Structures are given as structure tokens and as C-alpha cells.
XYZ file of C-alpha atoms in Angstrom:
248
model
C 31.806 28.875 9.264
C 28.400 28.125 7.880
C 25.470 30.205 6.762
C 22.079 29.897 5.172
C 21.982 30.978 1.572
C 24.112 30.560 -1.537
C 27.843 30.764 -2.199
C 29.995 30.582 -5.279
C 30.733 26.838 -5.215
C 29.115 24.740 -7.919
C 27.969 21.877 -5.760
C 27.631 22.906 -2.136
C 25.041 25.670 -1.906
C 21.925 23.604 -1.527
C 22.271 21.450 1.560
C 19.890 21.501 4.474
C 19.289 23.856 7.336
C 20.965 21.987 10.171
C 22.982 22.428 13.348
C 26.633 21.463 12.703
C 28.236 19.230 15.314
C 29.697 21.059 18.312
C 28.483 24.387 17.013
C 25.941 26.787 18.421
C 22.559 27.099 16.778
C 22.194 30.073 14.514
C 19.080 32.208 14.383
C 16.455 31.675 11.719
C 17.105 33.373 8.365
C 15.154 36.555 7.662
C 11.764 36.040 6.106
C 11.365 36.908 2.482
C 8.799 39.412 1.383
C 7.555 37.425 -1.578
C 5.454 34.295 -1.247
C 6.851 32.504 -4.269
C 9.051 29.589 -3.258
C 12.144 28.751 -5.234
C 12.810 25.113 -6.080
C 15.291 24.966 -3.216
C 12.851 26.382 -0.695
C 10.101 24.067 -1.928
C 12.162 21.032 -0.929
C 14.052 22.551 2.028
C 16.195 25.559 2.822
C 19.754 25.818 1.470
C 22.859 26.209 3.599
C 26.594 26.251 3.063
C 28.537 23.182 4.103
C 30.186 23.295 7.534
C 33.972 23.201 7.493
C 34.018 19.568 8.628
C 31.342 18.252 6.257
C 33.679 15.653 4.739
C 33.918 13.907 8.127
C 30.155 13.631 8.660
C 28.854 10.093 8.948
C 25.486 8.961 7.611
C 24.217 9.140 11.190
C 25.500 12.720 11.569
C 23.732 13.752 8.378
C 20.479 12.041 9.322
C 20.445 13.807 12.686
C 21.743 17.131 11.456
C 19.264 17.342 8.616
C 16.421 16.423 11.008
C 15.471 13.471 8.838
C 13.784 11.575 11.673
C 10.850 13.978 11.677
C 10.735 13.951 7.887
C 10.584 10.147 7.822
C 7.567 10.157 10.146
C 5.640 12.569 7.915
C 3.058 10.396 6.151
C 1.738 13.339 4.131
C 4.743 13.724 1.855
C 3.520 13.965 -1.762
C 4.600 11.607 -4.513
C 7.601 13.022 -6.396
C 6.509 14.673 -9.646
C 8.570 15.239 -12.799
C 9.856 18.588 -11.534
C 11.150 16.802 -8.438
C 12.802 13.940 -10.335
C 14.396 16.291 -12.865
C 15.913 18.461 -10.117
C 17.078 15.380 -8.179
C 18.659 13.808 -11.258
C 20.205 17.056 -12.499
C 21.822 17.618 -9.109
C 23.290 14.114 -9.191
C 24.682 14.666 -12.686
C 26.158 18.035 -11.727
C 27.722 16.903 -8.458
C 28.519 13.200 -8.873
C 27.986 11.664 -12.285
C 28.083 13.993 -15.293
C 27.937 10.944 -17.564
C 24.750 9.595 -15.974
C 22.361 9.233 -18.891
C 18.966 8.722 -17.260
C 17.786 7.913 -20.777
C 15.098 5.334 -20.053
C 12.076 6.220 -22.242
C 9.758 5.529 -19.318
C 9.497 8.636 -17.097
C 10.620 8.219 -13.463
C 7.081 8.997 -12.260
C 6.028 5.742 -13.934
C 9.092 3.598 -13.270
C 11.627 2.100 -15.672
C 11.999 -0.500 -18.423
C 11.961 -3.882 -16.691
C 12.404 -6.068 -19.796
C 11.459 -6.366 -23.458
C 7.786 -6.291 -22.482
C 8.025 -2.810 -21.009
C 7.873 -1.328 -17.536
C 7.616 -2.991 -14.149
C 4.242 -4.317 -12.887
C 3.536 -1.639 -10.285
C 2.646 2.034 -9.890
C 3.032 4.544 -7.073
C 0.410 6.059 -4.813
C -0.044 6.991 -1.168
C -0.260 3.991 1.141
C -2.490 4.434 4.223
C -0.311 4.459 7.328
C 2.914 4.220 5.338
C 3.037 7.273 3.092
C 4.378 6.793 -0.421
C 4.305 3.251 -1.746
C 4.032 0.894 -4.716
C 1.009 -1.125 -5.844
C 0.540 -3.944 -8.344
C -0.730 -2.717 -11.711
C -1.962 -6.256 -12.534
C -2.215 -9.676 -10.945
C 1.292 -11.035 -10.312
C 1.988 -14.752 -10.005
C 4.264 -16.262 -7.360
C 7.809 -16.461 -8.750
C 7.416 -13.595 -11.232
C 10.037 -10.863 -11.387
C 8.478 -7.809 -9.778
C 11.532 -5.536 -9.736
C 15.008 -5.793 -11.247
C 17.490 -3.388 -9.724
C 20.098 -4.244 -12.356
C 17.928 -2.187 -14.722
C 17.110 0.528 -12.216
C 19.680 0.973 -9.437
C 22.622 3.393 -9.362
C 25.838 2.681 -7.447
C 27.552 5.522 -5.568
C 30.692 5.671 -3.431
C 30.285 6.859 0.140
C 32.336 9.984 -0.573
C 30.214 10.939 -3.584
C 26.989 10.183 -1.750
C 27.970 12.513 1.099
C 28.698 15.267 -1.432
C 25.344 14.608 -3.133
C 23.425 14.875 0.145
C 25.135 18.153 1.012
C 24.119 19.508 -2.396
C 20.391 18.889 -1.973
C 17.742 20.945 -0.174
C 16.799 19.501 3.208
C 13.596 17.622 2.431
C 15.038 16.116 -0.721
C 18.212 15.092 1.107
C 16.100 13.378 3.769
C 14.155 11.577 1.055
C 17.471 10.369 -0.291
C 18.538 8.976 3.093
C 15.359 6.873 3.025
C 16.042 5.741 -0.539
C 19.563 4.378 -0.167
C 21.038 1.215 1.241
C 24.438 -0.494 1.382
C 24.994 -3.765 -0.430
C 27.605 -6.286 -1.498
C 26.956 -7.657 -4.973
C 28.960 -10.801 -4.261
C 30.234 -12.612 -1.189
C 33.378 -10.904 0.071
C 32.906 -8.003 -2.330
C 33.015 -4.332 -1.370
C 30.024 -2.534 0.061
C 28.628 0.354 -1.982
C 25.791 2.808 -1.584
C 22.906 2.009 -3.906
C 19.793 3.945 -4.829
C 17.418 4.562 -7.737
C 16.111 7.644 -9.495
C 12.544 6.547 -10.185
C 9.484 5.305 -8.302
C 10.990 1.855 -7.703
C 12.664 3.417 -4.670
C 9.272 3.895 -2.972
C 8.809 0.211 -2.104
C 7.858 -0.112 1.572
C 9.073 -2.653 4.114
C 6.994 -5.185 6.035
C 7.408 -8.118 8.394
C 5.224 -9.994 5.913
C 6.765 -9.120 2.541
C 5.397 -10.376 -0.762
C 8.424 -9.436 -2.882
C 12.021 -10.402 -2.084
C 15.409 -11.062 -3.712
C 16.830 -14.561 -3.485
C 19.668 -13.343 -1.250
C 21.390 -10.183 -0.021
C 23.715 -10.073 -3.062
C 20.900 -9.907 -5.595
C 18.973 -6.877 -6.852
C 16.266 -8.881 -8.607
C 13.019 -9.193 -6.644
C 10.492 -12.005 -7.086
C 6.915 -12.374 -5.884
C 6.942 -14.743 -2.890
C 3.227 -15.409 -3.357
C 0.420 -14.413 -5.710
C -0.190 -10.656 -5.554
C -3.547 -9.207 -6.564
C -3.923 -6.114 -8.722
C -3.805 -2.919 -6.594
C -2.283 -4.790 -3.634
C 0.734 -3.060 -2.128
C 4.167 -4.359 -3.109
C 6.163 -4.950 0.095
C 9.680 -6.149 0.800
C 11.849 -6.466 3.925
C 14.623 -3.866 4.172
C 16.562 -6.123 6.521
C 17.643 -8.248 3.547
C 20.405 -5.669 2.991
C 22.615 -5.085 6.072
C 23.118 -1.439 7.024
C 26.885 -0.924 6.781
C 27.511 2.761 6.081
C 30.771 2.509 7.998
C 31.945 0.135 5.263
C 31.590 2.906 2.660
C 33.329 5.597 4.716
C 30.190 7.081 6.217
């Protein structure tokens, strides 16, 4: 069975309002009398997991959570500190209690790239693309623009599924846009990778200006000179989509 609302489990009462596979659509939940939205409602309505949630593939989740429509929404706001704190706290509670998230640079600004400080970009809304990243200074061809070894988090497919089912709908759909599968070495295992700061907002283009040297690397270099306030763009196709390789 499934139902909208909370239950007594610690990590499964905040997933999205969706239609479980091979199940009939339930009616909408009753409207609340107050106008104040809880954190859950702000980022999507909660629902209990369906009985078969552990068998859901990434594709099932993307469809069930109605993430296609969410992805097309170009008016999504930039995540603020309240958003990042909730997102990170949920990850720590459900997946990685030991996750430190102790970078002195707040996630709304990025992360520590190297001994000189944070990465050379900032986030803002990109016309026609939604949320994006822009150069905070002139960047020379060959410079390191982003280093995922200082920013990315690795998650197993099983833990990532549990994480998604523990988030409110809109936040879960954000997460499906912010993850990819990657091998870190030739012949190595595929894992789900993501980040918990603005670095994850980098958009894709057929004419990227920032790329890793190969699909095993998480360090991105400027492929040409990039002017201050120019959008930082990569090509998502550098990392093959292989969710079946991580059990999703």
C-alpha cells in the first residue's frame, strides 16, 4: 500500500507524490486549511514508499516522480542555504551519517578548489537553460575550472534509490538531474556520482568550453579562453549513462 503523508520510518516518509507501477491513481490529498508550507511541501509533497520501491529503476523513478515536467521548468529558483541544508541533512540521515560537508565555503558559493580558494564561477539563472554557472573572472585555456575530486560524492545505486525516496518530489527530481554514472578507471565499477553544492548546476552544450580529459576524470579544464560572466558549459555525454550498471 502507499499513501500521502508521514509514517513512522526514519527515512521513507518524504518521497514524491507519484503513481506506483501497475497501481491505480489515488485521489488528491485533502487541502490544508493553513497557507504556511512545510519544508516538505515547499519542495514537493511527501508519500510513503510503495511496497516494491526497492525494485524501481532510475527510469521508473524519473517517470513516477514526474521529473520530465520538472526538468523543463526554466523558472526553478537557485537553491538557497535552507535548500542545501535540508538536502545534505537528508543524505546524512539516510545514506551517509559520516558525511562531513565541512568545507568552509557555503554550498551556495561552491567549494574549495585549491589552496587559492574557491572555484572560478558563480551561479545564476541562464536564459533558456534555467540554473547555470558563470565565470567569476577571465579564465585562460587549459586552466582548471572544476575539480570533482574536491567536490563530488560517490553513492551506490541502492543508497541512491533510498535517498531519492526520502526526498520531497521537486528536490528528488533536482537530484535526478544532478547525478551521473561514471567509472574512475578503465574496467572499474560504475558508481552514481553527484555533488552537494552549486558545481552541480553546470549546463550541457554541443559547444562546451569546459571538459575533462576523458570519461574517467573528474577534473575539468577550460578548452578555450572564457570571459568573465560567460556561462561555463560542458557536454554531459562525456559520462555514459549506465544506471543499469549500478542496479538501477
